[in-house]
Amino acid sequence: MNPTRTFAVSSLTAAVLAAGVLASQAQAATTVDLSYNGAPDPDKNAVHVFATNLKELVEEKTDGEIELKLYPNSMLGEEQERMEQTMNSPSLNIASFAGMSPLVPEVFVSAIPFLFDDFESARTFFDEGQYWQAVEDALRERTGVELLAVVEEGGFLAFTNDEKPISSPGDFEGLRFRAMDPSQVALYEAFGASGTPIPWTEVYMALKTGVADGQMNPPMYIIMGSLYEVQDYLTLANIQYSDQFLVGNGAMIDGWDETTREAFMAAVEEANQMAREHNETRVDERIAYLEEQGMEVIRPSEEELSAFREQGQPAYLEWLGEQDIDPSFIDMALEDAGMTHLAE
């Protein structure tokens, strides 16, 4: 055979093989949708910071085998719609209480007011507690959805309103508040106010038009939603730990080989740690920013915080008792938080 022809055939064969390898590698990459609330703005949205870090780390640790496609701003639907997608398709979602609670109402137990003194106690509660493990098990058993991480979304919740400074429970009397879910309605009612569930995407207009006088969110969300434009007063009551929940389709995760699954979970853990560090360093500057925008910041005294706690916790526990929740979840949570005396 002509040497030149032999070389040409060999080169062609090598090129075909190389193309086949590249095609195989391309086919091996799996794209997974990740949906979440809020704008794709790292300065305003801690959940977006987590999502972008997770995307990078997953692709790095799985050697490109899994690629995440991000859908911020509730692009794939509101909370319950996105949870249904996660149950029925190979996808990931960062859900709030509004998405989680219809499936695992036990999650409301983690929102008992003043359950945590600081970030460290809250993180230990979710990372190591028996209660949260039971919530994870219940979600997987009922829906096939895996609860992968508790994602901080900007510190502890604060109250805002446009009527008057709030520094004690009595200041709530007669006010109307936007609630994220029924548990927040119960809390407002404990303080003498009323609460109406309103989707996050409608909160700004509800406050602007007077449908609600106030709302409850961490400083990050107040900035992200430009709520400082329609709210005058910010009360730093540190009433609840502000979190959302990374969930994933269980069948999808089970379908990955062990190496891929371990790499993915390592990426989740690292992204979450990075998000926690980022979040904690930003809390004070976010509060300062809201002051610069004209909000009056109220910092209740220890005595005033005790009044919130003494009025809010029993009322909230009473509301929990009326829900279809096994009391053992409440007992476990209180024990994990070192507050077993509340159940007595």
mmCIF file of N, CA, C and O in Angstrom, residues 124-219:
data_model
loop_
_atom_site.group_PDB
_atom_site.id
_atom_site.type_symbol
_atom_site.label_atom_id
_atom_site.label_comp_id
_atom_site.label_asym_id
_atom_site.label_seq_id
_atom_site.Cartn_x
_atom_site.Cartn_y
_atom_site.Cartn_z
ATOM 1 N N THR A 124 -25.565 24.119 64.424
ATOM 2 C CA THR A 124 -25.436 22.840 65.123
ATOM 3 C C THR A 124 -26.767 22.107 65.137
ATOM 4 O O THR A 124 -26.836 20.882 64.950
ATOM 5 N N PHE A 125 -27.839 22.853 65.350
ATOM 6 C CA PHE A 125 -29.192 22.284 65.383
ATOM 7 C C PHE A 125 -29.500 21.536 64.086
ATOM 8 O O PHE A 125 -29.991 20.406 64.097
ATOM 9 N N PHE A 126 -29.209 22.163 62.952
ATOM 10 C CA PHE A 126 -29.528 21.548 61.669
ATOM 11 C C PHE A 126 -28.497 20.511 61.225
ATOM 12 O O PHE A 126 -28.842 19.526 60.581
ATOM 13 N N ASP A 127 -27.249 20.723 61.567
ATOM 14 C CA ASP A 127 -26.195 19.817 61.103
ATOM 15 C C ASP A 127 -26.127 18.531 61.916
ATOM 16 O O ASP A 127 -25.761 17.475 61.388
ATOM 17 N N GLU A 128 -26.482 18.607 63.206
ATOM 18 C CA GLU A 128 -26.235 17.469 64.090
ATOM 19 C C GLU A 128 -27.461 16.956 64.832
ATOM 20 O O GLU A 128 -27.412 15.907 65.453
ATOM 21 N N GLY A 129 -28.573 17.685 64.785
ATOM 22 C CA GLY A 129 -29.720 17.336 65.617
ATOM 23 C C GLY A 129 -30.531 16.155 65.113
ATOM 24 O O GLY A 129 -30.629 15.902 63.915
ATOM 25 N N GLN A 130 -31.151 15.449 66.057
ATOM 26 C CA GLN A 130 -31.988 14.303 65.719
ATOM 27 C C GLN A 130 -33.300 14.736 65.064
ATOM 28 O O GLN A 130 -33.843 14.039 64.197
ATOM 29 N N TYR A 131 -33.805 15.903 65.478
ATOM 30 C CA TYR A 131 -35.047 16.407 64.881
ATOM 31 C C TYR A 131 -34.891 16.606 63.379
ATOM 32 O O TYR A 131 -35.728 16.165 62.589
ATOM 33 N N TRP A 132 -33.816 17.277 62.951
ATOM 34 C CA TRP A 132 -33.678 17.583 61.535
ATOM 35 C C TRP A 132 -33.453 16.317 60.719
ATOM 36 O O TRP A 132 -33.930 16.218 59.580
ATOM 37 N N GLN A 133 -32.776 15.326 61.292
ATOM 38 C CA GLN A 133 -32.612 14.050 60.603
ATOM 39 C C GLN A 133 -33.973 13.397 60.378
ATOM 40 O O GLN A 133 -34.234 12.812 59.320
ATOM 41 N N ALA A 134 -34.862 13.526 61.367
ATOM 42 C CA ALA A 134 -36.206 12.954 61.235
ATOM 43 C C ALA A 134 -36.998 13.673 60.141
ATOM 44 O O ALA A 134 -37.786 13.047 59.412
ATOM 45 N N VAL A 135 -36.805 15.004 60.004
ATOM 46 C CA VAL A 135 -37.466 15.761 58.932
ATOM 47 C C VAL A 135 -36.958 15.283 57.569
ATOM 48 O O VAL A 135 -37.745 15.075 56.634
ATOM 49 N N GLU A 136 -35.651 15.112 57.440
ATOM 50 C CA GLU A 136 -35.070 14.621 56.184
ATOM 51 C C GLU A 136 -35.656 13.261 55.819
ATOM 52 O O GLU A 136 -36.023 13.021 54.661
ATOM 53 N N ASP A 137 -35.741 12.378 56.804
ATOM 54 C CA ASP A 137 -36.277 11.030 56.566
ATOM 55 C C ASP A 137 -37.746 11.100 56.129
ATOM 56 O O ASP A 137 -38.171 10.371 55.222
ATOM 57 N N ALA A 138 -38.527 11.964 56.777
ATOM 58 C CA ALA A 138 -39.954 12.073 56.455
ATOM 59 C C ALA A 138 -40.154 12.585 55.034
ATOM 60 O O ALA A 138 -41.014 12.085 54.290
ATOM 61 N N LEU A 139 -39.372 13.588 54.632
ATOM 62 C CA LEU A 139 -39.506 14.130 53.280
ATOM 63 C C LEU A 139 -39.182 13.070 52.237
ATOM 64 O O LEU A 139 -39.916 12.905 51.252
ATOM 65 N N ARG A 140 -38.108 12.336 52.446
ATOM 66 C CA ARG A 140 -37.701 11.313 51.475
ATOM 67 C C ARG A 140 -38.748 10.202 51.382
ATOM 68 O O ARG A 140 -39.125 9.757 50.287
ATOM 69 N N GLU A 141 -39.258 9.793 52.540
ATOM 70 C CA GLU A 141 -40.230 8.699 52.569
ATOM 71 C C GLU A 141 -41.537 9.084 51.877
ATOM 72 O O GLU A 141 -42.140 8.285 51.160
ATOM 73 N N ARG A 142 -41.975 10.327 52.065
ATOM 74 C CA ARG A 142 -43.270 10.756 51.527
ATOM 75 C C ARG A 142 -43.211 11.161 50.058
ATOM 76 O O ARG A 142 -44.196 11.030 49.330
ATOM 77 N N THR A 143 -42.077 11.714 49.625
ATOM 78 C CA THR A 143 -42.033 12.340 48.300
ATOM 79 C C THR A 143 -40.936 11.819 47.381
ATOM 80 O O THR A 143 -40.953 12.111 46.190
ATOM 81 N N GLY A 144 -39.953 11.130 47.935
ATOM 82 C CA GLY A 144 -38.808 10.731 47.132
ATOM 83 C C GLY A 144 -37.803 11.842 46.940
ATOM 84 O O GLY A 144 -36.833 11.697 46.188
ATOM 85 N N VAL A 145 -38.016 12.977 47.626
ATOM 86 C CA VAL A 145 -37.116 14.122 47.513
ATOM 87 C C VAL A 145 -36.079 14.080 48.625
ATOM 88 O O VAL A 145 -36.407 13.840 49.789
ATOM 89 N N GLU A 146 -34.841 14.340 48.265
ATOM 90 C CA GLU A 146 -33.729 14.330 49.225
ATOM 91 C C GLU A 146 -33.475 15.746 49.725
ATOM 92 O O GLU A 146 -33.319 16.682 48.933
ATOM 93 N N LEU A 147 -33.443 15.917 51.046
ATOM 94 C CA LEU A 147 -33.136 17.214 51.652
ATOM 95 C C LEU A 147 -31.627 17.271 51.846
ATOM 96 O O LEU A 147 -31.068 16.546 52.660
ATOM 97 N N LEU A 148 -30.959 18.127 51.080
ATOM 98 C CA LEU A 148 -29.509 18.085 50.959
ATOM 99 C C LEU A 148 -28.764 19.093 51.825
ATOM 100 O O LEU A 148 -27.640 18.852 52.230
ATOM 101 N N ALA A 149 -29.359 20.257 52.087
ATOM 102 C CA ALA A 149 -28.659 21.289 52.860
ATOM 103 C C ALA A 149 -29.637 22.345 53.339
ATOM 104 O O ALA A 149 -30.649 22.621 52.687
ATOM 105 N N VAL A 150 -29.320 22.934 54.491
ATOM 106 C CA VAL A 150 -30.038 24.101 54.995
ATOM 107 C C VAL A 150 -29.208 25.319 54.598
ATOM 108 O O VAL A 150 -28.051 25.450 55.008
ATOM 109 N N VAL A 151 -29.776 26.189 53.782
ATOM 110 C CA VAL A 151 -29.049 27.305 53.185
ATOM 111 C C VAL A 151 -29.429 28.611 53.874
ATOM 112 O O VAL A 151 -30.598 28.996 53.861
ATOM 113 N N GLU A 152 -28.464 29.286 54.460
ATOM 114 C CA GLU A 152 -28.742 30.575 55.090
ATOM 115 C C GLU A 152 -29.073 31.613 54.022
ATOM 116 O O GLU A 152 -28.435 31.674 52.973
ATOM 117 N N GLU A 153 -30.079 32.447 54.339
ATOM 118 C CA GLU A 153 -30.480 33.457 53.360
ATOM 119 C C GLU A 153 -30.347 34.870 53.901
ATOM 120 O O GLU A 153 -31.049 35.775 53.470
ATOM 121 N N GLY A 154 -29.458 35.062 54.849
ATOM 122 C CA GLY A 154 -29.211 36.446 55.245
ATOM 123 C C GLY A 154 -29.356 36.768 56.705
ATOM 124 O O GLY A 154 -29.741 37.882 57.050
ATOM 125 N N GLY A 155 -29.090 35.850 57.591
ATOM 126 C CA GLY A 155 -29.129 36.172 59.010
ATOM 127 C C GLY A 155 -30.448 35.827 59.658
ATOM 128 O O GLY A 155 -31.153 34.913 59.230
ATOM 129 N N PHE A 156 -30.804 36.564 60.705
ATOM 130 C CA PHE A 156 -32.047 36.321 61.430
ATOM 131 C C PHE A 156 -33.120 37.291 60.961
ATOM 132 O O PHE A 156 -32.837 38.403 60.517
ATOM 133 N N LEU A 157 -34.376 36.862 61.081
ATOM 134 C CA LEU A 157 -35.487 37.672 60.604
ATOM 135 C C LEU A 157 -35.691 38.918 61.453
ATOM 136 O O LEU A 157 -35.519 38.890 62.668
ATOM 137 N N ALA A 158 -36.058 40.000 60.781
ATOM 138 C CA ALA A 158 -36.391 41.262 61.437
ATOM 139 C C ALA A 158 -37.779 41.692 60.961
ATOM 140 O O ALA A 158 -38.232 41.305 59.883
ATOM 141 N N PHE A 159 -38.447 42.479 61.776
ATOM 142 C CA PHE A 159 -39.738 43.032 61.397
ATOM 143 C C PHE A 159 -39.559 44.381 60.701
ATOM 144 O O PHE A 159 -38.706 45.173 61.097
ATOM 145 N N THR A 160 -40.370 44.660 59.703
ATOM 146 C CA THR A 160 -40.438 46.010 59.138
ATOM 147 C C THR A 160 -41.901 46.426 59.075
ATOM 148 O O THR A 160 -42.805 45.588 59.002
ATOM 149 N N ASN A 161 -42.138 47.738 59.116
ATOM 150 C CA ASN A 161 -43.485 48.258 58.886
ATOM 151 C C ASN A 161 -43.387 49.739 58.539
ATOM 152 O O ASN A 161 -42.312 50.345 58.655
ATOM 153 N N ASP A 162 -44.494 50.326 58.111
ATOM 154 C CA ASP A 162 -44.474 51.739 57.718
ATOM 155 C C ASP A 162 -45.399 52.585 58.591
ATOM 156 O O ASP A 162 -45.754 53.715 58.218
ATOM 157 N N GLU A 163 -45.795 52.051 59.762
ATOM 158 C CA GLU A 163 -46.731 52.761 60.625
ATOM 159 C C GLU A 163 -46.070 53.380 61.857
ATOM 160 O O GLU A 163 -46.305 54.534 62.180
ATOM 161 N N LYS A 164 -45.225 52.585 62.553
ATOM 162 C CA LYS A 164 -44.642 53.074 63.804
ATOM 163 C C LYS A 164 -43.475 52.188 64.220
ATOM 164 O O LYS A 164 -43.377 51.033 63.785
ATOM 165 N N PRO A 165 -42.587 52.711 65.072
ATOM 166 C CA PRO A 165 -41.496 51.871 65.584
ATOM 167 C C PRO A 165 -42.068 50.736 66.434
ATOM 168 O O PRO A 165 -42.990 50.950 67.224
ATOM 169 N N ILE A 166 -41.539 49.532 66.259
ATOM 170 C CA ILE A 166 -41.962 48.381 67.053
ATOM 171 C C ILE A 166 -40.792 47.936 67.928
ATOM 172 O O ILE A 166 -39.732 47.574 67.408
ATOM 173 N N SER A 167 -40.981 48.001 69.236
ATOM 174 C CA SER A 167 -39.927 47.547 70.150
ATOM 175 C C SER A 167 -40.450 46.575 71.192
ATOM 176 O O SER A 167 -39.671 46.045 71.988
ATOM 177 N N SER A 168 -41.770 46.314 71.201
ATOM 178 C CA SER A 168 -42.356 45.373 72.153
ATOM 179 C C SER A 168 -43.605 44.757 71.535
ATOM 180 O O SER A 168 -44.163 45.298 70.562
ATOM 181 N N PRO A 169 -44.071 43.627 72.056
ATOM 182 C CA PRO A 169 -45.255 42.969 71.477
ATOM 183 C C PRO A 169 -46.464 43.878 71.379
ATOM 184 O O PRO A 169 -47.229 43.806 70.404
ATOM 185 N N GLY A 170 -46.668 44.767 72.349
ATOM 186 C CA GLY A 170 -47.825 45.641 72.334
ATOM 187 C C GLY A 170 -47.872 46.573 71.140
ATOM 188 O O GLY A 170 -48.959 47.040 70.746
ATOM 189 N N ASP A 171 -46.729 46.839 70.529
ATOM 190 C CA ASP A 171 -46.683 47.746 69.377
ATOM 191 C C ASP A 171 -47.305 47.149 68.122
ATOM 192 O O ASP A 171 -47.533 47.859 67.138
ATOM 193 N N PHE A 172 -47.561 45.828 68.142
ATOM 194 C CA PHE A 172 -48.138 45.166 66.971
ATOM 195 C C PHE A 172 -49.645 45.354 66.859
ATOM 196 O O PHE A 172 -50.224 45.122 65.802
ATOM 197 N N GLU A 173 -50.276 45.741 67.937
ATOM 198 C CA GLU A 173 -51.738 45.788 67.996
ATOM 199 C C GLU A 173 -52.326 46.547 66.807
ATOM 200 O O GLU A 173 -51.982 47.689 66.541
ATOM 201 N N GLY A 174 -53.212 45.855 66.077
ATOM 202 C CA GLY A 174 -53.960 46.484 64.994
ATOM 203 C C GLY A 174 -53.259 46.536 63.651
ATOM 204 O O GLY A 174 -53.862 46.939 62.657
ATOM 205 N N LEU A 175 -51.986 46.135 63.584
ATOM 206 C CA LEU A 175 -51.260 46.188 62.316
ATOM 207 C C LEU A 175 -51.529 44.946 61.471
ATOM 208 O O LEU A 175 -51.844 43.873 61.997
ATOM 209 N N ARG A 176 -51.367 45.099 60.165
ATOM 210 C CA ARG A 176 -51.563 43.996 59.213
ATOM 211 C C ARG A 176 -50.213 43.635 58.597
ATOM 212 O O ARG A 176 -49.514 44.509 58.079
ATOM 213 N N PHE A 177 -49.872 42.349 58.627
ATOM 214 C CA PHE A 177 -48.568 41.921 58.145
ATOM 215 C C PHE A 177 -48.685 40.893 57.028
ATOM 216 O O PHE A 177 -49.584 40.036 57.050
ATOM 217 N N ARG A 178 -47.765 40.988 56.102
ATOM 218 C CA ARG A 178 -47.603 39.934 55.103
ATOM 219 C C ARG A 178 -46.965 38.740 55.790
ATOM 220 O O ARG A 178 -45.990 38.870 56.523
ATOM 221 N N ALA A 179 -47.529 37.562 55.563
ATOM 222 C CA ALA A 179 -46.956 36.332 56.106
ATOM 223 C C ALA A 179 -46.481 35.451 54.957
ATOM 224 O O ALA A 179 -47.049 35.460 53.871
ATOM 225 N N MET A 180 -45.397 34.715 55.209
ATOM 226 C CA MET A 180 -44.893 33.786 54.207
ATOM 227 C C MET A 180 -45.731 32.508 54.204
ATOM 228 O O MET A 180 -45.920 31.869 53.172
ATOM 229 N N ASP A 181 -46.248 32.129 55.376
ATOM 230 C CA ASP A 181 -46.958 30.865 55.533
ATOM 231 C C ASP A 181 -47.813 30.928 56.799
ATOM 232 O O ASP A 181 -47.752 31.908 57.557
ATOM 233 N N PRO A 182 -48.606 29.900 57.075
ATOM 234 C CA PRO A 182 -49.489 29.917 58.254
ATOM 235 C C PRO A 182 -48.760 30.069 59.589
ATOM 236 O O PRO A 182 -49.333 30.615 60.538
ATOM 237 N N SER A 183 -47.527 29.600 59.674
ATOM 238 C CA SER A 183 -46.801 29.720 60.945
ATOM 239 C C SER A 183 -46.531 31.185 61.277
ATOM 240 O O SER A 183 -46.579 31.588 62.443
ATOM 241 N N GLN A 184 -46.260 31.991 60.258
ATOM 242 C CA GLN A 184 -46.037 33.420 60.507
ATOM 243 C C GLN A 184 -47.349 34.119 60.864
ATOM 244 O O GLN A 184 -47.347 35.049 61.675
ATOM 245 N N VAL A 185 -48.450 33.666 60.285
ATOM 246 C CA VAL A 185 -49.755 34.206 60.677
ATOM 247 C C VAL A 185 -49.965 33.989 62.172
ATOM 248 O O VAL A 185 -50.380 34.894 62.903
ATOM 249 N N ALA A 186 -49.659 32.780 62.644
ATOM 250 C CA ALA A 186 -49.821 32.455 64.063
ATOM 251 C C ALA A 186 -48.961 33.355 64.938
ATOM 252 O O ALA A 186 -49.393 33.794 66.014
ATOM 253 N N LEU A 187 -47.763 33.643 64.487
ATOM 254 C CA LEU A 187 -46.855 34.484 65.270
ATOM 255 C C LEU A 187 -47.369 35.922 65.352
ATOM 256 O O LEU A 187 -47.380 36.528 66.426
ATOM 257 N N TYR A 188 -47.822 36.467 64.232
ATOM 258 C CA TYR A 188 -48.359 37.829 64.238
ATOM 259 C C TYR A 188 -49.577 37.923 65.161
ATOM 260 O O TYR A 188 -49.739 38.891 65.907
ATOM 261 N N GLU A 189 -50.428 36.915 65.075
ATOM 262 C CA GLU A 189 -51.633 36.933 65.904
ATOM 263 C C GLU A 189 -51.282 36.856 67.389
ATOM 264 O O GLU A 189 -51.988 37.429 68.228
ATOM 265 N N ALA A 190 -50.183 36.181 67.725
ATOM 266 C CA ALA A 190 -49.737 36.110 69.119
ATOM 267 C C ALA A 190 -49.383 37.488 69.656
ATOM 268 O O ALA A 190 -49.490 37.749 70.855
ATOM 269 N N PHE A 191 -48.965 38.375 68.744
ATOM 270 C CA PHE A 191 -48.575 39.724 69.153
ATOM 271 C C PHE A 191 -49.704 40.746 68.966
ATOM 272 O O PHE A 191 -49.500 41.945 69.126
ATOM 273 N N GLY A 192 -50.896 40.268 68.570
ATOM 274 C CA GLY A 192 -52.029 41.176 68.434
ATOM 275 C C GLY A 192 -52.209 41.779 67.061
ATOM 276 O O GLY A 192 -53.048 42.665 66.858
ATOM 277 N N ALA A 193 -51.430 41.319 66.095
ATOM 278 C CA ALA A 193 -51.556 41.787 64.714
ATOM 279 C C ALA A 193 -52.281 40.730 63.882
ATOM 280 O O ALA A 193 -52.589 39.646 64.371
ATOM 281 N N SER A 194 -52.538 41.033 62.629
ATOM 282 C CA SER A 194 -53.095 40.045 61.709
ATOM 283 C C SER A 194 -52.067 39.725 60.641
ATOM 284 O O SER A 194 -51.192 40.546 60.337
ATOM 285 N N GLY A 195 -52.168 38.527 60.075
ATOM 286 C CA GLY A 195 -51.233 38.122 59.031
ATOM 287 C C GLY A 195 -51.959 37.526 57.841
ATOM 288 O O GLY A 195 -52.938 36.792 58.012
ATOM 289 N N THR A 196 -51.496 37.851 56.649
ATOM 290 C CA THR A 196 -52.082 37.329 55.415
ATOM 291 C C THR A 196 -50.975 36.762 54.538
ATOM 292 O O THR A 196 -50.025 37.474 54.198
ATOM 293 N N PRO A 197 -51.046 35.463 54.148
ATOM 294 C CA PRO A 197 -50.027 34.905 53.251
ATOM 295 C C PRO A 197 -50.031 35.611 51.891
ATOM 296 O O PRO A 197 -51.078 35.736 51.257
ATOM 297 N N ILE A 198 -48.879 36.093 51.480
ATOM 298 C CA ILE A 198 -48.714 36.772 50.190
ATOM 299 C C ILE A 198 -47.410 36.263 49.571
ATOM 300 O O ILE A 198 -46.379 36.252 50.234
ATOM 301 N N PRO A 199 -47.416 35.826 48.304
ATOM 302 C CA PRO A 199 -46.186 35.353 47.670
ATOM 303 C C PRO A 199 -45.118 36.452 47.643
ATOM 304 O O PRO A 199 -45.438 37.648 47.540
ATOM 305 N N TRP A 200 -43.853 36.032 47.712
ATOM 306 C CA TRP A 200 -42.748 36.989 47.732
ATOM 307 C C TRP A 200 -42.808 37.947 46.540
ATOM 308 O O TRP A 200 -42.534 39.141 46.682
ATOM 309 N N THR A 201 -43.186 37.433 45.380
ATOM 310 C CA THR A 201 -43.193 38.263 44.173
ATOM 311 C C THR A 201 -44.225 39.395 44.245
ATOM 312 O O THR A 201 -44.182 40.325 43.446
ATOM 313 N N GLU A 202 -45.144 39.321 45.209
ATOM 314 C CA GLU A 202 -46.190 40.340 45.336
ATOM 315 C C GLU A 202 -46.015 41.223 46.566
ATOM 316 O O GLU A 202 -46.838 42.113 46.824
ATOM 317 N N VAL A 203 -44.944 40.985 47.346
ATOM 318 C CA VAL A 203 -44.793 41.671 48.631
ATOM 319 C C VAL A 203 -44.620 43.178 48.464
ATOM 320 O O VAL A 203 -45.261 43.979 49.163
ATOM 321 N N TYR A 204 -43.760 43.604 47.557
ATOM 322 C CA TYR A 204 -43.491 45.039 47.394
ATOM 323 C C TYR A 204 -44.790 45.802 47.121
ATOM 324 O O TYR A 204 -45.074 46.822 47.761
ATOM 325 N N MET A 205 -45.572 45.315 46.183
ATOM 326 C CA MET A 205 -46.802 46.023 45.825
ATOM 327 C C MET A 205 -47.817 45.979 46.965
ATOM 328 O O MET A 205 -48.553 46.957 47.187
ATOM 329 N N ALA A 206 -47.861 44.867 47.694
ATOM 330 C CA ALA A 206 -48.790 44.765 48.821
ATOM 331 C C ALA A 206 -48.458 45.808 49.884
ATOM 332 O O ALA A 206 -49.353 46.423 50.480
ATOM 333 N N LEU A 207 -47.168 46.025 50.118
ATOM 334 C CA LEU A 207 -46.745 47.031 51.096
ATOM 335 C C LEU A 207 -46.971 48.446 50.563
ATOM 336 O O LEU A 207 -47.382 49.342 51.296
ATOM 337 N N LYS A 208 -46.715 48.632 49.298
ATOM 338 C CA LYS A 208 -46.863 49.961 48.695
ATOM 339 C C LYS A 208 -48.320 50.415 48.683
ATOM 340 O O LYS A 208 -48.625 51.596 48.903
ATOM 341 N N THR A 209 -49.216 49.479 48.435
ATOM 342 C CA THR A 209 -50.640 49.832 48.306
ATOM 343 C C THR A 209 -51.397 49.738 49.621
ATOM 344 O O THR A 209 -52.599 50.041 49.667
ATOM 345 N N GLY A 210 -50.709 49.310 50.686
ATOM 346 C CA GLY A 210 -51.367 49.244 51.985
ATOM 347 C C GLY A 210 -52.152 47.980 52.239
ATOM 348 O O GLY A 210 -52.884 47.896 53.235
ATOM 349 N N VAL A 211 -52.031 46.984 51.368
ATOM 350 C CA VAL A 211 -52.653 45.683 51.642
ATOM 351 C C VAL A 211 -52.078 45.118 52.936
ATOM 352 O O VAL A 211 -52.768 44.466 53.722
ATOM 353 N N ALA A 212 -50.795 45.400 53.170
ATOM 354 C CA ALA A 212 -50.132 45.030 54.429
ATOM 355 C C ALA A 212 -49.333 46.225 54.922
ATOM 356 O O ALA A 212 -48.832 47.029 54.126
ATOM 357 N N ASP A 213 -49.235 46.348 56.253
ATOM 358 C CA ASP A 213 -48.440 47.419 56.855
ATOM 359 C C ASP A 213 -46.975 47.033 57.000
ATOM 360 O O ASP A 213 -46.099 47.903 57.021
ATOM 361 N N GLY A 214 -46.714 45.734 57.121
ATOM 362 C CA GLY A 214 -45.350 45.301 57.366
ATOM 363 C C GLY A 214 -45.122 43.862 56.964
ATOM 364 O O GLY A 214 -46.012 43.185 56.427
ATOM 365 N N GLN A 215 -43.928 43.382 57.245
ATOM 366 C CA GLN A 215 -43.537 42.021 56.884
ATOM 367 C C GLN A 215 -42.346 41.605 57.740
ATOM 368 O O GLN A 215 -41.820 42.384 58.535
ATOM 369 N N MET A 216 -41.885 40.378 57.551
ATOM 370 C CA MET A 216 -40.782 39.835 58.336
ATOM 371 C C MET A 216 -39.796 39.130 57.399
ATOM 372 O O MET A 216 -40.183 38.216 56.667
ATOM 373 N N ASN A 217 -38.546 39.575 57.410
ATOM 374 C CA ASN A 217 -37.510 38.985 56.571
ATOM 375 C C ASN A 217 -36.143 39.394 57.098
ATOM 376 O O ASN A 217 -36.035 40.379 57.840
ATOM 377 N N PRO A 218 -35.092 38.688 56.701
ATOM 378 C CA PRO A 218 -33.747 39.140 57.051
ATOM 379 C C PRO A 218 -33.378 40.386 56.243
ATOM 380 O O PRO A 218 -33.986 40.647 55.192
ATOM 381 N N PRO A 219 -32.403 41.169 56.712
ATOM 382 C CA PRO A 219 -32.006 42.379 55.990
ATOM 383 C C PRO A 219 -31.703 42.148 54.514
ATOM 384 O O PRO A 219 -32.010 42.994 53.681
#
